[in-house]
mmCIF file with all atom_site columns, C-alpha atoms and ligand atoms in Angstrom:
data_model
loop_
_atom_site.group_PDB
_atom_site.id
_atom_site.type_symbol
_atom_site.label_atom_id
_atom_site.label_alt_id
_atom_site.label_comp_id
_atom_site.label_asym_id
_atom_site.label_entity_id
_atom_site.label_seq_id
_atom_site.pdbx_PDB_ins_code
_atom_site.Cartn_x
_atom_site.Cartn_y
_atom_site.Cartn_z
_atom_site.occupancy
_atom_site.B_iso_or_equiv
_atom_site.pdbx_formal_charge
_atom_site.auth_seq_id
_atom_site.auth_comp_id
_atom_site.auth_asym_id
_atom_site.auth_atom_id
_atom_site.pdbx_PDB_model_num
ATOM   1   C  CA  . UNK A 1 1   ? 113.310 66.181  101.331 1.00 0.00 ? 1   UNK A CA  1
ATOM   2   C  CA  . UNK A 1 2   ? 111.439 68.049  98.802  1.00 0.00 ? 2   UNK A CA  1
ATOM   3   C  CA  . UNK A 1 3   ? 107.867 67.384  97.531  1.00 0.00 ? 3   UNK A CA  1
ATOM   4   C  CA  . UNK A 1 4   ? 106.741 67.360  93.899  1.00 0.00 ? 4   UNK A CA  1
ATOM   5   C  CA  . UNK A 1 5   ? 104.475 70.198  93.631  1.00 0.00 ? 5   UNK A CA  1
ATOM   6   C  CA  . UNK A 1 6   ? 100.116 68.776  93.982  1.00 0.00 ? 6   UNK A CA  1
ATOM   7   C  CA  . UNK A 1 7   ? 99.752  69.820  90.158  1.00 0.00 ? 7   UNK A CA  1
ATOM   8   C  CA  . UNK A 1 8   ? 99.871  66.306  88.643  1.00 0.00 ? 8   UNK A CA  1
ATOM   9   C  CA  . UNK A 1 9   ? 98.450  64.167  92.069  1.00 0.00 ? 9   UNK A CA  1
ATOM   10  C  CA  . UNK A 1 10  ? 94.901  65.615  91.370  1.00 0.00 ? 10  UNK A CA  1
ATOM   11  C  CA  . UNK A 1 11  ? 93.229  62.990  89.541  1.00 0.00 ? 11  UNK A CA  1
ATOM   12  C  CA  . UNK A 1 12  ? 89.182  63.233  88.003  1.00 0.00 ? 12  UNK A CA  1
ATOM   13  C  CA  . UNK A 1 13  ? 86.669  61.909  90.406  1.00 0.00 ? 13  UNK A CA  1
ATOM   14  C  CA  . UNK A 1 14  ? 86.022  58.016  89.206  1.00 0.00 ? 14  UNK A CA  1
ATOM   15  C  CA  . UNK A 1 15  ? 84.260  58.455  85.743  1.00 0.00 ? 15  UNK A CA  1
ATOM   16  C  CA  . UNK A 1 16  ? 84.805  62.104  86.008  1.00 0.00 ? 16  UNK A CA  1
ATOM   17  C  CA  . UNK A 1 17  ? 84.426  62.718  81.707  1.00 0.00 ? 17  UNK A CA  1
ATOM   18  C  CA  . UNK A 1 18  ? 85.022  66.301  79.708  1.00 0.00 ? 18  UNK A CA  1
ATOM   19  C  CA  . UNK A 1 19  ? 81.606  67.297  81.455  1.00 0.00 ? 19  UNK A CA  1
ATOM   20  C  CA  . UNK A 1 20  ? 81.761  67.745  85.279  1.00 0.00 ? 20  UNK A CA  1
ATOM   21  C  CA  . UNK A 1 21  ? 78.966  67.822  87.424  1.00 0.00 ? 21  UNK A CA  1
ATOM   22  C  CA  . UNK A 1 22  ? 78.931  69.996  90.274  1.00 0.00 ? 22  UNK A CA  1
ATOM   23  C  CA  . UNK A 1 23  ? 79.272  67.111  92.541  1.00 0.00 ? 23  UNK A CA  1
ATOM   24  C  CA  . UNK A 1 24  ? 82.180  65.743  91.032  1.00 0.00 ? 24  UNK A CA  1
ATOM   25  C  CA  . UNK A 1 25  ? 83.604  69.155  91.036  1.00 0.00 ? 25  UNK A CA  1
ATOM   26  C  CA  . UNK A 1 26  ? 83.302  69.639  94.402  1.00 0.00 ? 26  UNK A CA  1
ATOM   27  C  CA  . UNK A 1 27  ? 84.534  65.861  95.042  1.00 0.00 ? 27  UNK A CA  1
ATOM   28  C  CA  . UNK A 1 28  ? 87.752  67.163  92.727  1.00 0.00 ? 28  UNK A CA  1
ATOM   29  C  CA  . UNK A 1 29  ? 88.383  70.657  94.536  1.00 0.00 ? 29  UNK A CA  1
ATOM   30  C  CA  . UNK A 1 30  ? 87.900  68.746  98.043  1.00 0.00 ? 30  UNK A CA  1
ATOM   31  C  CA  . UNK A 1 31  ? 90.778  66.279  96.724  1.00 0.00 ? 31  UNK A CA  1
ATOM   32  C  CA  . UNK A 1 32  ? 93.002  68.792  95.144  1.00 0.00 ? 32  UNK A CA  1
ATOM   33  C  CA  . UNK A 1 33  ? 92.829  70.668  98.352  1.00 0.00 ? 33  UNK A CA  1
ATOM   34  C  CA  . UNK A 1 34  ? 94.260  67.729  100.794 1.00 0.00 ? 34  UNK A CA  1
ATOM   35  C  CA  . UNK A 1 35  ? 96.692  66.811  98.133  1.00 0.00 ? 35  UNK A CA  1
ATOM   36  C  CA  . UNK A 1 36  ? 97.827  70.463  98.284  1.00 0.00 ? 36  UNK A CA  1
ATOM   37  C  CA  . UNK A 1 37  ? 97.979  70.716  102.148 1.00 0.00 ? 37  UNK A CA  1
ATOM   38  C  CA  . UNK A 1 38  ? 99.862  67.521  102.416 1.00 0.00 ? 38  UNK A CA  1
ATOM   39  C  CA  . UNK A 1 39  ? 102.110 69.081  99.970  1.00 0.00 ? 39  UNK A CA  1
ATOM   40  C  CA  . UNK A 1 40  ? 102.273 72.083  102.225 1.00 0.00 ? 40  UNK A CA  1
ATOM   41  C  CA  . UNK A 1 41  ? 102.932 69.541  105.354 1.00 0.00 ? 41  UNK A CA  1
ATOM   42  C  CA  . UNK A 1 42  ? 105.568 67.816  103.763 1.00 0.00 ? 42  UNK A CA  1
ATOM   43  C  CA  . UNK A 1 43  ? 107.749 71.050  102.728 1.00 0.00 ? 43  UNK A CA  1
ATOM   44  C  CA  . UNK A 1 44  ? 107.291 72.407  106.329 1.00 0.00 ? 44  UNK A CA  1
ATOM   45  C  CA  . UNK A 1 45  ? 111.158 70.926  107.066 1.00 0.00 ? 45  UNK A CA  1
ATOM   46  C  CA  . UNK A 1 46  ? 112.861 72.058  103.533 1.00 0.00 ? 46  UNK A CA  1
ATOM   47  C  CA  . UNK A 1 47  ? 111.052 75.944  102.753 1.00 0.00 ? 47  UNK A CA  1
ATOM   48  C  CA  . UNK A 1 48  ? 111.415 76.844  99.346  1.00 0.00 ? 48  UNK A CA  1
ATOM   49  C  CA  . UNK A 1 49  ? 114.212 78.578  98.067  1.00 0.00 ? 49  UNK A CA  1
ATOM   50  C  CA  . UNK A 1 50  ? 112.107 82.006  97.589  1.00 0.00 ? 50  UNK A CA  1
ATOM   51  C  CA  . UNK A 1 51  ? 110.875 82.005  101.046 1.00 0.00 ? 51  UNK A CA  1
ATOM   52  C  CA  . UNK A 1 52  ? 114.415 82.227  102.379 1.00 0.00 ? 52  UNK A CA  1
ATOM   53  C  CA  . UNK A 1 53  ? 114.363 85.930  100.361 1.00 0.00 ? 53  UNK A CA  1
ATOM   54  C  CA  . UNK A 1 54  ? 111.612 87.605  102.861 1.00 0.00 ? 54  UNK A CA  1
ATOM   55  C  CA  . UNK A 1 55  ? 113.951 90.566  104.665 1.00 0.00 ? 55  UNK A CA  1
ATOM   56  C  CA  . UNK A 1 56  ? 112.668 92.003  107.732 1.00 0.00 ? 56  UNK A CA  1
ATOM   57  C  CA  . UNK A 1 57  ? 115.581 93.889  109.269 1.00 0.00 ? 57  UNK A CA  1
ATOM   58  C  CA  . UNK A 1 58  ? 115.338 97.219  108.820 1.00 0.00 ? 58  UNK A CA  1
ATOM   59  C  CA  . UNK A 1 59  ? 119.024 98.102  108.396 1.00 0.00 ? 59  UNK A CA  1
ATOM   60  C  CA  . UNK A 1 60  ? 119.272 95.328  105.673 1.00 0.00 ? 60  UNK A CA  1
ATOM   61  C  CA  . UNK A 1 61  ? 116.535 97.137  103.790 1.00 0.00 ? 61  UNK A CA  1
ATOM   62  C  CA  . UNK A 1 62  ? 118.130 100.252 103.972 1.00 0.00 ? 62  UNK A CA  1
ATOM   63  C  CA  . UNK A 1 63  ? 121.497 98.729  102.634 1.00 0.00 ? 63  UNK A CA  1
ATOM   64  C  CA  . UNK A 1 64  ? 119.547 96.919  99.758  1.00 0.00 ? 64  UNK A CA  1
ATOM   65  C  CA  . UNK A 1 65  ? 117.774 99.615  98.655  1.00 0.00 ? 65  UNK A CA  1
ATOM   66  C  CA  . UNK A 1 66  ? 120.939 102.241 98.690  1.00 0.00 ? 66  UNK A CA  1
ATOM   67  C  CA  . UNK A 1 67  ? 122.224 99.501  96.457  1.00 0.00 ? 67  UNK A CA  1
ATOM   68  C  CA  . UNK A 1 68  ? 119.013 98.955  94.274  1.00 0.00 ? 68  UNK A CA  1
ATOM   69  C  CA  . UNK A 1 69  ? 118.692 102.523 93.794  1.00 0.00 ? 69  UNK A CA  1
ATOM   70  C  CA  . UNK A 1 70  ? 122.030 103.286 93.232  1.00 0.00 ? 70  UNK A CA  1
ATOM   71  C  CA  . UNK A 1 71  ? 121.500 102.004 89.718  1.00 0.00 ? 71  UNK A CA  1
ATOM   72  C  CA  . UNK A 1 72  ? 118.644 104.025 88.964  1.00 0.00 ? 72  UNK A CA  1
ATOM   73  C  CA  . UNK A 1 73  ? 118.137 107.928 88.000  1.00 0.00 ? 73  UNK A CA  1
ATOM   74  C  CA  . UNK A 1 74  ? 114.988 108.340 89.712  1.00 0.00 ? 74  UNK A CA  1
ATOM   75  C  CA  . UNK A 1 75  ? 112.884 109.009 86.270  1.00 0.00 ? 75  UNK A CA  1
ATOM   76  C  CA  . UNK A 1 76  ? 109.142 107.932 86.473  1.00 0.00 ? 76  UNK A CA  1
ATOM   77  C  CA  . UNK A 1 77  ? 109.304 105.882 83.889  1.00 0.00 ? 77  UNK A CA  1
ATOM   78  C  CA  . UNK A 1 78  ? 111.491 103.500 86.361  1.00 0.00 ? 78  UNK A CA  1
ATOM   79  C  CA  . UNK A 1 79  ? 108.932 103.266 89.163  1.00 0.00 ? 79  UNK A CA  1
ATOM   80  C  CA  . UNK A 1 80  ? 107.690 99.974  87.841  1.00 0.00 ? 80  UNK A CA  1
ATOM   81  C  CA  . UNK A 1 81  ? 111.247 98.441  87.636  1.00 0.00 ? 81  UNK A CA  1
ATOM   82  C  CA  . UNK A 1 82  ? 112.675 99.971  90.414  1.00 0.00 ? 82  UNK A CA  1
ATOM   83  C  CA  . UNK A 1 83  ? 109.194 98.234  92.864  1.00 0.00 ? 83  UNK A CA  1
ATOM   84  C  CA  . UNK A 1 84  ? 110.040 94.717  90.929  1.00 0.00 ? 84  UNK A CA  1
ATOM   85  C  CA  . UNK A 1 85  ? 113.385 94.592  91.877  1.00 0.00 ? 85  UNK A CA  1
ATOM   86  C  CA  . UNK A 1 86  ? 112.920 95.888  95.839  1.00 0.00 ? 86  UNK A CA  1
ATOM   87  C  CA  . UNK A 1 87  ? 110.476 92.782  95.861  1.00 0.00 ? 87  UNK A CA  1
ATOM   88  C  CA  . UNK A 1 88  ? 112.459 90.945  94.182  1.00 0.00 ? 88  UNK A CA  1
ATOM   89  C  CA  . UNK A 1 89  ? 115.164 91.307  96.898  1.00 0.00 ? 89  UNK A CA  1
ATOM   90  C  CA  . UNK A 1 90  ? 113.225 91.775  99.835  1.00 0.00 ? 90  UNK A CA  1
ATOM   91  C  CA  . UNK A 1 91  ? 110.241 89.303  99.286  1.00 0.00 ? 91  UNK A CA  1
ATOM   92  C  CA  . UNK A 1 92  ? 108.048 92.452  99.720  1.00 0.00 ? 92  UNK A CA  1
ATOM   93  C  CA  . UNK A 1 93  ? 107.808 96.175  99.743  1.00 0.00 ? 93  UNK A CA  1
ATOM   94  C  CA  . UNK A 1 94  ? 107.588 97.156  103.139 1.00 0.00 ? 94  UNK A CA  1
ATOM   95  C  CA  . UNK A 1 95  ? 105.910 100.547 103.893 1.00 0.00 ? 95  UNK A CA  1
ATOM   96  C  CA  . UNK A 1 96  ? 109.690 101.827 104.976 1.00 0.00 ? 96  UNK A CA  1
ATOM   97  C  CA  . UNK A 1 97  ? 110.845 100.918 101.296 1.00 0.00 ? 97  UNK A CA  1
ATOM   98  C  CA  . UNK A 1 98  ? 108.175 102.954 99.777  1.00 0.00 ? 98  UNK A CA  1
ATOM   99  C  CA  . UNK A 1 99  ? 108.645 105.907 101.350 1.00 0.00 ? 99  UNK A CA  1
ATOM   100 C  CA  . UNK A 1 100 ? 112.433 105.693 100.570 1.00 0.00 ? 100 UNK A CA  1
ATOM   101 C  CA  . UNK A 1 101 ? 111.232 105.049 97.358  1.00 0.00 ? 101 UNK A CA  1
ATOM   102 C  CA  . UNK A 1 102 ? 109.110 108.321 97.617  1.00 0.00 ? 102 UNK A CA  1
ATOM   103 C  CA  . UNK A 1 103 ? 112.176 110.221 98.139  1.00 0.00 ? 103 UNK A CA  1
ATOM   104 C  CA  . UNK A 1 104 ? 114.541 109.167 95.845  1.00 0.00 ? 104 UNK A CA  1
ATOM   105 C  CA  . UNK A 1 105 ? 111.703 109.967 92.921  1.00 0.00 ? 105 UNK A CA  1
ATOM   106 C  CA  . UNK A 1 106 ? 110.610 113.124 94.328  1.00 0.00 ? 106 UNK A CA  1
ATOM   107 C  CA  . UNK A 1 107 ? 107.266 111.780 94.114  1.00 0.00 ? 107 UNK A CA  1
ATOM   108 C  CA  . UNK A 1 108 ? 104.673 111.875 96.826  1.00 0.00 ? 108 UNK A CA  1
ATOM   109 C  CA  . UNK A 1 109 ? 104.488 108.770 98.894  1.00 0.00 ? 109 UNK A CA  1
ATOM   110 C  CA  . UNK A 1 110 ? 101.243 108.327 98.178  1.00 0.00 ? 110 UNK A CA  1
ATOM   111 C  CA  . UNK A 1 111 ? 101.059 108.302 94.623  1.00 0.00 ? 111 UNK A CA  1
ATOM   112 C  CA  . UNK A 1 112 ? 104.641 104.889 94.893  1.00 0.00 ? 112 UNK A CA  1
ATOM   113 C  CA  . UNK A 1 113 ? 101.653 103.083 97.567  1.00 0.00 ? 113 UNK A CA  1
ATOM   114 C  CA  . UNK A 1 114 ? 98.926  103.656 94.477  1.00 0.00 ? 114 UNK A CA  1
ATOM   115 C  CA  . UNK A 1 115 ? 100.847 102.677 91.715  1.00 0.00 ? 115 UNK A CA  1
ATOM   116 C  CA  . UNK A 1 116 ? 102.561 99.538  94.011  1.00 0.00 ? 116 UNK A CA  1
ATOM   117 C  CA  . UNK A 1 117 ? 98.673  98.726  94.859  1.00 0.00 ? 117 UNK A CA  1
ATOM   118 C  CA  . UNK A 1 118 ? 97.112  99.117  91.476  1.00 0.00 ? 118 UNK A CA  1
ATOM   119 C  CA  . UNK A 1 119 ? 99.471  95.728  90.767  1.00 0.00 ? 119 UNK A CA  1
ATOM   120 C  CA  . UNK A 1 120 ? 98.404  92.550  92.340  1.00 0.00 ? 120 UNK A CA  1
ATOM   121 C  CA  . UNK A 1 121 ? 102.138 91.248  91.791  1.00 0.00 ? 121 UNK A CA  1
ATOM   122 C  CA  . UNK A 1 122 ? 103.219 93.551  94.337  1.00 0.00 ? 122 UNK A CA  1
ATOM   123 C  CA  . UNK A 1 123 ? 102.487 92.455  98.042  1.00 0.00 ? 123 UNK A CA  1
ATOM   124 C  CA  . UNK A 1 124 ? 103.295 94.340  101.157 1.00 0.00 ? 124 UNK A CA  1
ATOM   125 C  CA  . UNK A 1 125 ? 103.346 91.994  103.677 1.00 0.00 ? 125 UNK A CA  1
ATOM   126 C  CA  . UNK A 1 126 ? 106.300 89.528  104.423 1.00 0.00 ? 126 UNK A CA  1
ATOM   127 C  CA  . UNK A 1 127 ? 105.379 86.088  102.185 1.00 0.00 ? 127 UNK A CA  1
ATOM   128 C  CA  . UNK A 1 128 ? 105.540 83.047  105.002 1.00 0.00 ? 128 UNK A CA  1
ATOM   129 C  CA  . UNK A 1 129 ? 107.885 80.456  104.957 1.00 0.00 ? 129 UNK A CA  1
ATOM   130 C  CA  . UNK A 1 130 ? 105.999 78.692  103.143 1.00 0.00 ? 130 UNK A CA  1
ATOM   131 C  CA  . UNK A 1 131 ? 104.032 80.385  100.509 1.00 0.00 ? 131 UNK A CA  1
ATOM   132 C  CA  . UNK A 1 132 ? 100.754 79.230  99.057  1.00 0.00 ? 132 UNK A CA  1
ATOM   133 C  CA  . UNK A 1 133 ? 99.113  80.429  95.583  1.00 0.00 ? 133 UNK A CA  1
ATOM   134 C  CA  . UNK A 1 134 ? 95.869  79.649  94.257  1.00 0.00 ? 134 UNK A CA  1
ATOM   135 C  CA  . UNK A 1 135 ? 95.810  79.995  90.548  1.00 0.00 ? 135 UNK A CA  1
ATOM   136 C  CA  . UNK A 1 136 ? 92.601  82.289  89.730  1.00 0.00 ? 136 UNK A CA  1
ATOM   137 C  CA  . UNK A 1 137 ? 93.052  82.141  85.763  1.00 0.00 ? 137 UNK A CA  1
ATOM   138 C  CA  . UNK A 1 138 ? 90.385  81.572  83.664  1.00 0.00 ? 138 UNK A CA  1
ATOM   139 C  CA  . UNK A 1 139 ? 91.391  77.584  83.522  1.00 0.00 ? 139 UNK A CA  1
ATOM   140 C  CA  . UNK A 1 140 ? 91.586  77.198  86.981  1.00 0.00 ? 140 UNK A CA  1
ATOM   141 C  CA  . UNK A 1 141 ? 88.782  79.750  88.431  1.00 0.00 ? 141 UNK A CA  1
ATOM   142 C  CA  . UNK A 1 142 ? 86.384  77.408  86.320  1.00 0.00 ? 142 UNK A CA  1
ATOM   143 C  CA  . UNK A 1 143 ? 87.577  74.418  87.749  1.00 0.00 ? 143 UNK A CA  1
ATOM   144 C  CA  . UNK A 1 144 ? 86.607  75.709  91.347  1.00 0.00 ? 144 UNK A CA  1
ATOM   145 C  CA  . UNK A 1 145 ? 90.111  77.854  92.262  1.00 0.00 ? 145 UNK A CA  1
ATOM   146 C  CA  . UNK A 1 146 ? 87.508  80.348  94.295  1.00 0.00 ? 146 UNK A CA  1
ATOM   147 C  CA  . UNK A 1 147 ? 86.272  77.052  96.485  1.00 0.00 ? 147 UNK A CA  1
ATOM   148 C  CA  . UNK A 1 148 ? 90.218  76.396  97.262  1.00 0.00 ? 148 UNK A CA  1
ATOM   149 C  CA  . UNK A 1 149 ? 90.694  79.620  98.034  1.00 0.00 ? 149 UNK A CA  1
ATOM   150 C  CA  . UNK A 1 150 ? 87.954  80.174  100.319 1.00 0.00 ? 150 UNK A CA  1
ATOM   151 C  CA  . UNK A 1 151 ? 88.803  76.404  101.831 1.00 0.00 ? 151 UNK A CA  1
ATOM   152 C  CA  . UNK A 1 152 ? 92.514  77.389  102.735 1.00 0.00 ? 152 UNK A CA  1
ATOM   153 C  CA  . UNK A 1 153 ? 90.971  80.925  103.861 1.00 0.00 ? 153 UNK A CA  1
ATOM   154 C  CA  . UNK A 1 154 ? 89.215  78.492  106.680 1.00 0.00 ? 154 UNK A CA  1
ATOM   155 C  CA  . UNK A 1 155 ? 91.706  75.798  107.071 1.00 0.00 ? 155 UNK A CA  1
ATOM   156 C  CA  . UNK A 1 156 ? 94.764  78.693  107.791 1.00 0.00 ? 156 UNK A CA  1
ATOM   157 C  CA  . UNK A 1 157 ? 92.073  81.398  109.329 1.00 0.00 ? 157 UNK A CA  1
ATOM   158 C  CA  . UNK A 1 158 ? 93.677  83.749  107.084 1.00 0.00 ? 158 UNK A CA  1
ATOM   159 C  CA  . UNK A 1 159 ? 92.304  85.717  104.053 1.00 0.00 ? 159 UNK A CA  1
ATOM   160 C  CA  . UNK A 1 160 ? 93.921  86.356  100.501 1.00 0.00 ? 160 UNK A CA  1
ATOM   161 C  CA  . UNK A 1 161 ? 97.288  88.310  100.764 1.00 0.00 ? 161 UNK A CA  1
ATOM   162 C  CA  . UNK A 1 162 ? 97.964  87.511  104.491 1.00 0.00 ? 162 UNK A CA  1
ATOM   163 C  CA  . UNK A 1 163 ? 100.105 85.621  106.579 1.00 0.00 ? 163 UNK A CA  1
ATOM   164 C  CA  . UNK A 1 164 ? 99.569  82.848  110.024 1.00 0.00 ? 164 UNK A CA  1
ATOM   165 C  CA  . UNK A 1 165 ? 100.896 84.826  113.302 1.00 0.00 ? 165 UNK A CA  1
ATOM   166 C  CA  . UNK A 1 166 ? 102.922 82.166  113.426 1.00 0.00 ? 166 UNK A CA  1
ATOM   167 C  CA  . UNK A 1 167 ? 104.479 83.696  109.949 1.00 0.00 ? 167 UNK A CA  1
ATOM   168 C  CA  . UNK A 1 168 ? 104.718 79.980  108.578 1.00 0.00 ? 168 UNK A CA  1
ATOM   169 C  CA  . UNK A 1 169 ? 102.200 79.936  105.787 1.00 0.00 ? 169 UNK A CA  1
ATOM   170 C  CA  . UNK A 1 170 ? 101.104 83.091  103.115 1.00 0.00 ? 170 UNK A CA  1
ATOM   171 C  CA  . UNK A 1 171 ? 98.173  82.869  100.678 1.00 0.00 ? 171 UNK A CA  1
ATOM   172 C  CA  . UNK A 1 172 ? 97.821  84.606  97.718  1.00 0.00 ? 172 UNK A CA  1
ATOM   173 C  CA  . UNK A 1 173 ? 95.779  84.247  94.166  1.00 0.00 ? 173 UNK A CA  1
ATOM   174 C  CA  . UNK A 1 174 ? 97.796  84.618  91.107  1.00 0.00 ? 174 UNK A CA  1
ATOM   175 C  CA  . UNK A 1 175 ? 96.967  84.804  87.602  1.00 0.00 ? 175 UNK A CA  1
ATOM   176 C  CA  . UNK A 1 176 ? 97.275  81.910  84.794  1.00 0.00 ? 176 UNK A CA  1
ATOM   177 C  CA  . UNK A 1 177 ? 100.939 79.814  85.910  1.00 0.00 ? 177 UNK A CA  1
ATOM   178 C  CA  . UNK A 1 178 ? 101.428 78.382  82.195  1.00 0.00 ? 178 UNK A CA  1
ATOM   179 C  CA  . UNK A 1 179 ? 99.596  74.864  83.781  1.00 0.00 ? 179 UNK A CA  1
ATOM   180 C  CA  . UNK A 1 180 ? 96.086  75.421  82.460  1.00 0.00 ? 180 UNK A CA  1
ATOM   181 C  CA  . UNK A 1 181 ? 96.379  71.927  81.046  1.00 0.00 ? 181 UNK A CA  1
ATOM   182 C  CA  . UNK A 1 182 ? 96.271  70.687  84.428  1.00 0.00 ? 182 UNK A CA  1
ATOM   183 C  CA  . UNK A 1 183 ? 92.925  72.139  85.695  1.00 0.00 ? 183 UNK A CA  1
ATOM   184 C  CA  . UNK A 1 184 ? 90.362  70.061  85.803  1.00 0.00 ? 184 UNK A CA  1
HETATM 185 S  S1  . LIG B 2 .   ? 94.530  79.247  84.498  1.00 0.00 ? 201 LIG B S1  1
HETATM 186 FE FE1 . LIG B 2 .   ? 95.578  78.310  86.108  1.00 0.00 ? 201 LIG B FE1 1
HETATM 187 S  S2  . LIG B 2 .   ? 97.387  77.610  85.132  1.00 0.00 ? 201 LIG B S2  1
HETATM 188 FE FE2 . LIG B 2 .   ? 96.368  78.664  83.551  1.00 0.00 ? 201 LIG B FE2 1
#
């Protein structure tokens, strides 16, 4: 069974009005926070669809990127696309991708690793099966998305852009989801 997503079960503190105070704020984070983890409890039996996309064999990644690159001519101007789609298939770029990369553009293999880096979008570690991300858009950074953060940091002894040993749960920040209506 599938959860609805926490976004709508975080309610204002009781007589929480347009101005917060810092209590209530913290009162609102705290309960947005368990809402979200039960969320994340819930899901542990039915993964979301993307999670199912994380590729760690190495002979898979070779055979998607032949494909993948197979479509491109290997101008700069394609780096951008060409990263999108290889984490768009594999869930990641993994170091081997970028050095195939590398070679197919003729480009040194450090200059793919600080373009891929310069973009937060792009991660290089496998997502877990279950993937957590803290909105840190304006909207949502106000309404204490740094204290949820930091509190999932603790609760999964994990920091931004890493994953449990136990490869179940990632954590990452992303920028505004479109839900900025939603942050209180
Ligand atoms: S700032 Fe978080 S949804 Fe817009």
């Amino acid at each position: 069974m599938t959860s609805s997503p926490p976004a709508s079960g975080c309610s204002s503190p009781a007589g929480a009005s347009a101005t917060v105070s810092g209590e209530d704020l913290i009162e609102l984070t705290v309960a947005c926070l368990n809402h979200m983890l039960r969320y994340v409890k819930e899901t542990v039996a039915d993964p979301p669809e993307i999670c199912s996309k994380v590729m760690k064999d190495s002979a898979k990644i070779k055979e998607q990127l032949r494909e993948i690159l197979a479509r491109y001519r290997g101008e700069r101007v394609e780096l951008i696309l060409i990263l999108e789609e290889v984490q768009e298939r594999l869930g990641y770029l993994p170091k081997e991708a970028l050095l195939e990369i590398a070679d197919f553009m003729h480009m040194p293999a450090a200059s793919i690793f600080g373009v891929a880096t310069f973009y937060n979008r792009f991660r290089f570690t496998p997502i877990g099966r279950h993937a957590i991300r803290v909105c840190m858009g304006t909207a949502c950074h106000v309404a204490g998305g740094a204290l949820v953060t930091e509190a999932l940091e603790r609760e999964l002894e994990i920091k931004v852009g890493g994953v449990t040993p136990d490869e179940e749960f990632s954590l990452d920040r992303i920028a505004c989801v479109g839900c900025c209506v939603l942050a209180r």
